[in-house]
PDB file of C-alpha atoms in Angstrom:
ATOM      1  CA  UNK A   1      45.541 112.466  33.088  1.00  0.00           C
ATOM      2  CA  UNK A   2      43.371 114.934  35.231  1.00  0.00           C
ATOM      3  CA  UNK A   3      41.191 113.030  37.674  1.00  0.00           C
ATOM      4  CA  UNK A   4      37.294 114.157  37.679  1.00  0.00           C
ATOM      5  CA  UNK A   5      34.804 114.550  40.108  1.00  0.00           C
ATOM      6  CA  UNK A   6      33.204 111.077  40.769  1.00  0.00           C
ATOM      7  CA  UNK A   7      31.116 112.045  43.564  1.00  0.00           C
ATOM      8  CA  UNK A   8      30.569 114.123  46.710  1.00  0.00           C
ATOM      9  CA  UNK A   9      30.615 111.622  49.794  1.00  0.00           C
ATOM     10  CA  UNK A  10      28.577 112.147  52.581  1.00  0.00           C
ATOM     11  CA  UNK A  11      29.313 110.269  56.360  1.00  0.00           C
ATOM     12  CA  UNK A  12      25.783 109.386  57.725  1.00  0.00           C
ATOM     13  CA  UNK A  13      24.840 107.466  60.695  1.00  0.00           C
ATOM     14  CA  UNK A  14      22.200 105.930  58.578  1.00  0.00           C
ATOM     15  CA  UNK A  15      23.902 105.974  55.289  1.00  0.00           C
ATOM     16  CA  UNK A  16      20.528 104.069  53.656  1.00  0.00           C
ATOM     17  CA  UNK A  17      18.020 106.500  55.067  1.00  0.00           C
ATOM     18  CA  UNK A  18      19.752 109.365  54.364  1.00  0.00           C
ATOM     19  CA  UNK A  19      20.373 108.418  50.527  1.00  0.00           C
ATOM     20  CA  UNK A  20      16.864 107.472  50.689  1.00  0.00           C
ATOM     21  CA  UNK A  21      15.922 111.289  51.774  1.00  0.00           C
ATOM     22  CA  UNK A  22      18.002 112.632  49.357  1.00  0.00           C
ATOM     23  CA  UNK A  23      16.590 110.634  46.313  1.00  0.00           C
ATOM     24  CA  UNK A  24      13.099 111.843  47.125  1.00  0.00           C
ATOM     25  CA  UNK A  25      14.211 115.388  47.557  1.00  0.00           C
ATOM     26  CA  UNK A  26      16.383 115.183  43.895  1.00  0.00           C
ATOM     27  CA  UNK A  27      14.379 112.829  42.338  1.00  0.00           C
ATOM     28  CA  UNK A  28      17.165 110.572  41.318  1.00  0.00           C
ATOM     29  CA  UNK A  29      17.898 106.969  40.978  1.00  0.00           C
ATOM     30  CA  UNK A  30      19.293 104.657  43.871  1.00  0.00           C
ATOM     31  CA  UNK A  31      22.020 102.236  43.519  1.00  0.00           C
ATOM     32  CA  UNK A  32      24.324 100.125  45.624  1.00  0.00           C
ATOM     33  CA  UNK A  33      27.817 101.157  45.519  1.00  0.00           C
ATOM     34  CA  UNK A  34      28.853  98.178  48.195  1.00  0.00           C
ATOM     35  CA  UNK A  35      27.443  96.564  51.160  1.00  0.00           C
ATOM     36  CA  UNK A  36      27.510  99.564  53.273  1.00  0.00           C
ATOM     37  CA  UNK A  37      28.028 102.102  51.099  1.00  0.00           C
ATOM     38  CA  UNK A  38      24.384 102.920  48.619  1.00  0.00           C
ATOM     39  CA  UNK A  39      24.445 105.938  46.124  1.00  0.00           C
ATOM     40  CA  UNK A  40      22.099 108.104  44.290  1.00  0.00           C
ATOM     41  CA  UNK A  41      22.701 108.652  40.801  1.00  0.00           C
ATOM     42  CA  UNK A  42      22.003 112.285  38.476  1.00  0.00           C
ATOM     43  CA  UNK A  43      20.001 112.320  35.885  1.00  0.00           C
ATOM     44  CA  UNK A  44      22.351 114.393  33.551  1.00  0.00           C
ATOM     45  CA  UNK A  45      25.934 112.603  32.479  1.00  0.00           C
ATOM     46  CA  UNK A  46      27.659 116.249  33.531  1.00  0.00           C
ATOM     47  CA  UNK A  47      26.698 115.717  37.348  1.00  0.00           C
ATOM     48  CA  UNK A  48      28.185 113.668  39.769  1.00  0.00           C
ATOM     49  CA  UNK A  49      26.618 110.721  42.017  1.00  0.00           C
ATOM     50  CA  UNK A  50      26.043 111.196  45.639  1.00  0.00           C
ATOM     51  CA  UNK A  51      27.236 108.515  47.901  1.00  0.00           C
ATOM     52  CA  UNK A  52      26.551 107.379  51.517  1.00  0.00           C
ATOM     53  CA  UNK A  53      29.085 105.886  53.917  1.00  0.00           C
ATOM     54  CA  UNK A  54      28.221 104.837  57.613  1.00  0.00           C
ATOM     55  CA  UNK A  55      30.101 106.823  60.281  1.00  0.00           C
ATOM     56  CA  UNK A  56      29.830 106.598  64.068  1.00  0.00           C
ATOM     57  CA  UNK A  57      31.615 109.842  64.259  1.00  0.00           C
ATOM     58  CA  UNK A  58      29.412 112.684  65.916  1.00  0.00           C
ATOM     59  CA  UNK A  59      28.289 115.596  63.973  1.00  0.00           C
ATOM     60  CA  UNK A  60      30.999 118.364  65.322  1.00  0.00           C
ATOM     61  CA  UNK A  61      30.172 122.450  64.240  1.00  0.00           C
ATOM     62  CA  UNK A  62      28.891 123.270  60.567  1.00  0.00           C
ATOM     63  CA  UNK A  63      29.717 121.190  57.510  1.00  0.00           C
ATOM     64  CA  UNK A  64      32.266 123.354  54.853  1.00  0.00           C
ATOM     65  CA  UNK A  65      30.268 121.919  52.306  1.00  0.00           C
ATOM     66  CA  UNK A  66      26.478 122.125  51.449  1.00  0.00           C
ATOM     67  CA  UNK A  67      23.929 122.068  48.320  1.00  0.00           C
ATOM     68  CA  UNK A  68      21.865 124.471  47.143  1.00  0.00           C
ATOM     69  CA  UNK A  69      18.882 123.355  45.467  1.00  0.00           C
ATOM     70  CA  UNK A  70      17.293 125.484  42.137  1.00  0.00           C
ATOM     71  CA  UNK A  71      13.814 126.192  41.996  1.00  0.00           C
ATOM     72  CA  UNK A  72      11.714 126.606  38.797  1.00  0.00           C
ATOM     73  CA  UNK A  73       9.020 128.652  40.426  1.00  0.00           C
ATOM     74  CA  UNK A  74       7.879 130.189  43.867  1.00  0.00           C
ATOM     75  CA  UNK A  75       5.387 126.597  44.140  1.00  0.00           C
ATOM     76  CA  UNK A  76       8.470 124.211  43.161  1.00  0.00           C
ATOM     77  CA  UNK A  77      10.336 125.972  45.963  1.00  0.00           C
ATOM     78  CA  UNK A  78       7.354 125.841  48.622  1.00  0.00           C
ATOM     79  CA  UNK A  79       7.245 122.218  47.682  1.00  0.00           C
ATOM     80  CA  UNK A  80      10.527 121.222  47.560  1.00  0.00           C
ATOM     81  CA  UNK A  81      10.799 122.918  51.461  1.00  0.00           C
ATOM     82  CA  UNK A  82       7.973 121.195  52.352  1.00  0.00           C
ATOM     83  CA  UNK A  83       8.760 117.489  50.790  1.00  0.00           C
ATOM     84  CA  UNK A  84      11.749 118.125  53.024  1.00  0.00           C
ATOM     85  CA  UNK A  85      10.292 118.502  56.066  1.00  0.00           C
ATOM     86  CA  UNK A  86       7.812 115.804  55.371  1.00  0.00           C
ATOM     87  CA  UNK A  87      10.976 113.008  55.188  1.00  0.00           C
ATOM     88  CA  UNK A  88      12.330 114.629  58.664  1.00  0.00           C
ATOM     89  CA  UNK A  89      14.533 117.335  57.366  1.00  0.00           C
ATOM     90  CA  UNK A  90      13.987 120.589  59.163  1.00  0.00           C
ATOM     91  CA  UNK A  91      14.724 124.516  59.298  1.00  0.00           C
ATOM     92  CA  UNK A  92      18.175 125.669  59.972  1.00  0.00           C
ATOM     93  CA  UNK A  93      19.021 129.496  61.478  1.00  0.00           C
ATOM     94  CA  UNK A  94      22.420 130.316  60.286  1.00  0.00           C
ATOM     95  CA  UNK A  95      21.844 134.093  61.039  1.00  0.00           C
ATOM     96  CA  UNK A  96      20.122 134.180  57.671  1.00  0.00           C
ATOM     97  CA  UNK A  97      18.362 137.406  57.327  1.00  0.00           C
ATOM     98  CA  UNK A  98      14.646 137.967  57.131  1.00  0.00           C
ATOM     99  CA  UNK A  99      14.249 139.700  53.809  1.00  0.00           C
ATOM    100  CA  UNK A 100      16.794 135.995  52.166  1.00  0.00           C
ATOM    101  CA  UNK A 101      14.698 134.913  49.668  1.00  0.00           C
ATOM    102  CA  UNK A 102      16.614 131.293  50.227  1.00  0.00           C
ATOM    103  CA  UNK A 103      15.438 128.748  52.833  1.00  0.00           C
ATOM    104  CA  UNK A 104      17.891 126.814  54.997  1.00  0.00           C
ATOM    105  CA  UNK A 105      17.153 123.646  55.757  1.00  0.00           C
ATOM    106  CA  UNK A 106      19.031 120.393  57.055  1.00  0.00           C
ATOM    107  CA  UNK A 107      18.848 117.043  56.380  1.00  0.00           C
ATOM    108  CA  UNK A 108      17.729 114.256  58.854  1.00  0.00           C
ATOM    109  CA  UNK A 109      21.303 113.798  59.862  1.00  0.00           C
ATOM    110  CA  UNK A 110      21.880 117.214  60.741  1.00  0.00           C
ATOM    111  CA  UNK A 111      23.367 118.255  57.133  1.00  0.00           C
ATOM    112  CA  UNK A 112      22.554 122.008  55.627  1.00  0.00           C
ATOM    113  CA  UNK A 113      21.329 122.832  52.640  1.00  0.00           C
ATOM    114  CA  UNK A 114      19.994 125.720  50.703  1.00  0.00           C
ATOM    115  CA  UNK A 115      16.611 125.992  48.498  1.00  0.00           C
ATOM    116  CA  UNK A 116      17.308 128.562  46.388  1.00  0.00           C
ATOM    117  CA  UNK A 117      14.299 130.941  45.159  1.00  0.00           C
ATOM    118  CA  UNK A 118      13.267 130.673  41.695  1.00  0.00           C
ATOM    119  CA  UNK A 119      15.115 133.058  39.137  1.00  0.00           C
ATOM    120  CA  UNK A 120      18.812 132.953  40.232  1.00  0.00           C
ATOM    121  CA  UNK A 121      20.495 133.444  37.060  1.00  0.00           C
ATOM    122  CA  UNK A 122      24.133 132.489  38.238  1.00  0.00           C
ATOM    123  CA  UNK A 123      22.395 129.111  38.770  1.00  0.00           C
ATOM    124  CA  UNK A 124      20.245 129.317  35.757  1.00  0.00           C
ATOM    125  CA  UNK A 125      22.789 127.169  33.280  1.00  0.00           C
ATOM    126  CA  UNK A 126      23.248 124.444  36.100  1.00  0.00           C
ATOM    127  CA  UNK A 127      21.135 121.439  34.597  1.00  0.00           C
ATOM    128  CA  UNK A 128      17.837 119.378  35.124  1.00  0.00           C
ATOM    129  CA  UNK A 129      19.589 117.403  38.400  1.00  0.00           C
ATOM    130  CA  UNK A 130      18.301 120.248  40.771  1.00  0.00           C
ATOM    131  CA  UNK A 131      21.804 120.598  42.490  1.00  0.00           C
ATOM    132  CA  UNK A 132      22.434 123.777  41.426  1.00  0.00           C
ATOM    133  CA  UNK A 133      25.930 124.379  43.581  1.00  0.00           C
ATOM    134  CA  UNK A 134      27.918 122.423  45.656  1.00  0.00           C
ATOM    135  CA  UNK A 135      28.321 125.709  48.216  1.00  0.00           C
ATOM    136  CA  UNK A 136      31.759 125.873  50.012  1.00  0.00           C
ATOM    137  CA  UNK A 137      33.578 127.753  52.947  1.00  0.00           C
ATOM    138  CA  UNK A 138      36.711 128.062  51.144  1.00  0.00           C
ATOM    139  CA  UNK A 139      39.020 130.430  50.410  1.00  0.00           C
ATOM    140  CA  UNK A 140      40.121 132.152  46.918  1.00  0.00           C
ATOM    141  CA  UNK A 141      43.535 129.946  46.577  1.00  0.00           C
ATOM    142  CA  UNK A 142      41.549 126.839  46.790  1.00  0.00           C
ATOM    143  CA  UNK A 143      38.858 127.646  44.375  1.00  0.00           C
ATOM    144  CA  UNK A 144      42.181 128.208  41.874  1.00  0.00           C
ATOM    145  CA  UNK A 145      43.268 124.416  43.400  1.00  0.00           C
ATOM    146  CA  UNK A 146      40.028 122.800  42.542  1.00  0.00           C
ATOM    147  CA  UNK A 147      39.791 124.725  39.234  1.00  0.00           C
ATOM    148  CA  UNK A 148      43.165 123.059  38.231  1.00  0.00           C
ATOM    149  CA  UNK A 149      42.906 119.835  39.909  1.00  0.00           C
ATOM    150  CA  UNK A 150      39.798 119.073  37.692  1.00  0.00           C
ATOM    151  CA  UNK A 151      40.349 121.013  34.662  1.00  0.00           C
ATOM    152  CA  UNK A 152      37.446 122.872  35.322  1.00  0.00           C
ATOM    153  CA  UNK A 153      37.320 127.092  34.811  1.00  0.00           C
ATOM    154  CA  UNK A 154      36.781 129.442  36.785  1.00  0.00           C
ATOM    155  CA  UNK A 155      33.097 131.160  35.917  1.00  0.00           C
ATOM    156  CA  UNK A 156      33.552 133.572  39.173  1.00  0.00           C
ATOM    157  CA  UNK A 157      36.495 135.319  40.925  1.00  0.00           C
ATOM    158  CA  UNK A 158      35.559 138.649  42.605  1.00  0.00           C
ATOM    159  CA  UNK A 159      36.029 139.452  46.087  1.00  0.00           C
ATOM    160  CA  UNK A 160      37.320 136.843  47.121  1.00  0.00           C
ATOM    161  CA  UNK A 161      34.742 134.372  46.575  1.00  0.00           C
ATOM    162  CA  UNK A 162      35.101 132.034  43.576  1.00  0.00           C
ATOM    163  CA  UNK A 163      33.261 129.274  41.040  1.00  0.00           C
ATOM    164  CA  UNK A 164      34.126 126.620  39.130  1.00  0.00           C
ATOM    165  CA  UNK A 165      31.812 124.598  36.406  1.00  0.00           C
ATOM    166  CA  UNK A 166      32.473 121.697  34.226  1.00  0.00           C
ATOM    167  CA  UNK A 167      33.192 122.460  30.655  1.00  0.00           C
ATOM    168  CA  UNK A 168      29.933 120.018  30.128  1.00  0.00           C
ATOM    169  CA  UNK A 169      28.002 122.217  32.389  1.00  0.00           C
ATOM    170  CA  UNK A 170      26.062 120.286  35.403  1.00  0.00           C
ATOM    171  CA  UNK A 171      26.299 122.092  39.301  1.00  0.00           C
ATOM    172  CA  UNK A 172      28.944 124.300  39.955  1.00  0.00           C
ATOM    173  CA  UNK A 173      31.528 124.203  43.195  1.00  0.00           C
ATOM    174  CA  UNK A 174      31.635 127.511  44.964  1.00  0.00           C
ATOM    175  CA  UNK A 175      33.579 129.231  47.694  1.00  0.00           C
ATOM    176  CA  UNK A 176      32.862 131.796  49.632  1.00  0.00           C
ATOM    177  CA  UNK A 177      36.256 133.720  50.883  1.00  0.00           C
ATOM    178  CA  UNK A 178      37.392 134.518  54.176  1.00  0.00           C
ATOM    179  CA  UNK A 179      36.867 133.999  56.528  1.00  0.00           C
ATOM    180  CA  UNK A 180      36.923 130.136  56.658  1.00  0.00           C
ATOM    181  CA  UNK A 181      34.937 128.078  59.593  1.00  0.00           C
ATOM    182  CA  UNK A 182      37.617 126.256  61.927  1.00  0.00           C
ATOM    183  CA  UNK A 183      38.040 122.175  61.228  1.00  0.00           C
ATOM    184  CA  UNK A 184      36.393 120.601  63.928  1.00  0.00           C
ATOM    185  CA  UNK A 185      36.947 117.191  62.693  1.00  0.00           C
ATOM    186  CA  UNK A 186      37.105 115.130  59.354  1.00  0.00           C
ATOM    187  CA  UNK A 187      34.654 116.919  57.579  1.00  0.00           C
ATOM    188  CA  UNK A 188      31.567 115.157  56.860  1.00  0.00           C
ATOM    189  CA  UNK A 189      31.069 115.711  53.122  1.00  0.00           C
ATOM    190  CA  UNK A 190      33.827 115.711  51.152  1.00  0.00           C
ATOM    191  CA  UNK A 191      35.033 115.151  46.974  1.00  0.00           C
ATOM    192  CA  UNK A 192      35.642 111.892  45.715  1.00  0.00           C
ATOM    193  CA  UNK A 193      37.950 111.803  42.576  1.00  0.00           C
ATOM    194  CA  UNK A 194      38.689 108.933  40.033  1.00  0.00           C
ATOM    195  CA  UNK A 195      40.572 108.113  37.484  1.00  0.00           C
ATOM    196  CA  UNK A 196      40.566 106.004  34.560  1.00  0.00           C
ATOM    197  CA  UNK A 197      41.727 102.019  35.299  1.00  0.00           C
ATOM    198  CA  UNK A 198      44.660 102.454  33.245  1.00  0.00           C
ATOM    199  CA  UNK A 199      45.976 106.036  34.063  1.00  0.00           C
ATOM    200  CA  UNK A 200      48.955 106.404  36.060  1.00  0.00           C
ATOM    201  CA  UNK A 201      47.932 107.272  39.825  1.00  0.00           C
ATOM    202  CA  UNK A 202      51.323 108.074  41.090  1.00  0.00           C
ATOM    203  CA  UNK A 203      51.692 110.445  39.026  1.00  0.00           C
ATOM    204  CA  UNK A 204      48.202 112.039  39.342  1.00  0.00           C
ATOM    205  CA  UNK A 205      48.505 112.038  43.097  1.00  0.00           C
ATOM    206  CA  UNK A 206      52.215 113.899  42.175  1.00  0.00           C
ATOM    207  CA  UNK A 207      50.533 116.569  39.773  1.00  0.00           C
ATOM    208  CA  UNK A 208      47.819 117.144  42.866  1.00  0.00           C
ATOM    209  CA  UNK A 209      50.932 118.094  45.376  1.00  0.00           C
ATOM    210  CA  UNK A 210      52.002 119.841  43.131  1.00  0.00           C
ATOM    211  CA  UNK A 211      49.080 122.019  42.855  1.00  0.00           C
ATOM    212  CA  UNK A 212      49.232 122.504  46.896  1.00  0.00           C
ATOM    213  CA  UNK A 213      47.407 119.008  47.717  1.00  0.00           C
ATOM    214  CA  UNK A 214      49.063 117.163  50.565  1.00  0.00           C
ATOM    215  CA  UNK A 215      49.000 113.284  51.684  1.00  0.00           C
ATOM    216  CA  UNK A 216      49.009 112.154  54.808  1.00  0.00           C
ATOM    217  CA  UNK A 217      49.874 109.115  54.598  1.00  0.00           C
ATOM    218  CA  UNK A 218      50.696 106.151  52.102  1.00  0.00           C
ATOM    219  CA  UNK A 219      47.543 103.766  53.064  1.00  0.00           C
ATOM    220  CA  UNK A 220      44.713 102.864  50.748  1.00  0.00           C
ATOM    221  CA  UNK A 221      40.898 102.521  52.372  1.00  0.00           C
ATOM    222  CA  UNK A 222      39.291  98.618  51.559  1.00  0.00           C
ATOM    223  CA  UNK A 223      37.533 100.298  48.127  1.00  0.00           C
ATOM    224  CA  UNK A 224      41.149 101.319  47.137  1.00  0.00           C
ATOM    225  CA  UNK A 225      41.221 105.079  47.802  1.00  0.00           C
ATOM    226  CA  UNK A 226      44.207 107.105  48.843  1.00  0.00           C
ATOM    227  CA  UNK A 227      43.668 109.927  51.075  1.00  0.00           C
ATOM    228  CA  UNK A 228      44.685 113.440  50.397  1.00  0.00           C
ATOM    229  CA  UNK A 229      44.493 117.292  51.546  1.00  0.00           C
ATOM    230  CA  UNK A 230      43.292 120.129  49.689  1.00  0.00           C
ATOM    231  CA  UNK A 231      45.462 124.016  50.597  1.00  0.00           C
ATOM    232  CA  UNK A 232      42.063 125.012  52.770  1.00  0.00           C
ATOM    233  CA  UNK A 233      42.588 121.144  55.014  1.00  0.00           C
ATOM    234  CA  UNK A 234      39.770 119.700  52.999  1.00  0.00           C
ATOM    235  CA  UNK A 235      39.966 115.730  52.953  1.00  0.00           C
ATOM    236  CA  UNK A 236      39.469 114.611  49.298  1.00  0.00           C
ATOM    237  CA  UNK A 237      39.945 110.612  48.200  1.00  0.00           C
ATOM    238  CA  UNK A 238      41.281 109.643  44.961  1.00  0.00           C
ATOM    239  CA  UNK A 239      40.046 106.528  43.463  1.00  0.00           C
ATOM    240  CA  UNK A 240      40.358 103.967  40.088  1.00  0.00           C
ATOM    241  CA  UNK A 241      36.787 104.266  38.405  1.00  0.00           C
TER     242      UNK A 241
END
């Protein structure tokens, strides 16, 4: 049984503030995943939750991963920047250009993120959550992984940069080609997978090598999660629901 996407996973220093930053920006619901783990939950049942886990790790190069945020209209956008920098986010230069119509912003732990200008038709059929991608530095070959390891098609492959969307809509995962940032570290956001209580995780975990996943290691993590490797070096966790 395929897994799906049960969340993306951020490691904060202040895992509570940051979800709390987040749920303003997105306008979602909070909830308590564990004692030190809190979530924010979409508003549409094709998304996925964001979750928050505390990390004393320091913040090492760019994240791989990063959202980019749709925007009804030119005001939404201005307002959605300027929410932002009101809860202690604040603007990012990543070389964008002058003439970018997006703005690049960061969280208040240091995390990028994208708001997108109003009118971007690839993002157009992404949903009311206001994720409209989950933007990666990836390569073409792992866009195919993801696209199998989820069951979700592809609804972009052209030089070398690819998409994937659910089949019940909700944000898309991109990737952006070569060439891919260096690991500098675990990365800080990363895809949490589950399956169903009663589906056989062996052989999920054995389908996911077999699509060019690797695993470390046998251990489980306290919630229960095994740790695995996407072809790019990605950590990924795989999880009961």
């Amino acid at each position: 049984m395929t897994s799906r996407l049960f969340a993306v996973s951020f490691r904060a220093t202040d895992p509570t503030g940051l979800a709390r930053f987040w749920s303003q920006i997105l306008g979602w619901e909070a909830g308590t995943d564990s004692a030190d783990e809190v979530a924010i939950l979409p508003p549409d049942p094709a998304g996925f939750r964001v979750r928050f886990l505390p990390s004393r790790e320091p913040r090492i190069g760019r994240n791989r991963m990063h959202f980019d945020l749709t925007s009804a209209s030119p005001e939404v956008q201005s307002q959605t920047v300027a929410r932002a920098l009101e809860l202690g986010g604040r603007h990012l230069d990543v070389g964008q250009l002058p003439e970018e119509t997006h703005v690049v912003l960061a969280d208040p732990d240091g995390n990028e993120f994208c708001v997108i200008a109003a009118g971007n038709r690839f993002l157009s059929d992404t949903g009311p959550g206001r994720i409209g991608a989950l933007s990666c530095d990836g390569t073409r070959e792992v866009g195919y992984f993801w696209s199998k390891a989820l069951g979700w098609p592809l609804v972009w492959d052209q030089d070398e940069e690819t998409a994937i969307q659910s089949p019940d809509g909700g944000p898309k995962i991109t990737w952006g080609g070569p060439p891919v940032a260096p690991k500098t570290g675990p990365n800080r956001l990363y895809l949490d997978l589950a399956l169903p209580a009663d589906a056989d995780r062996e052989a999920e975990i054995a389908r996911l090598i077999s699509l060019g996943a690797t695993r470390p290691d046998a251990a489980e993590d306290a919630g229960g999660r095994v740790l695995l490797i996407d072809p790019d070096g990605n950590e990924f966790t795989l999880r009961r629901s």
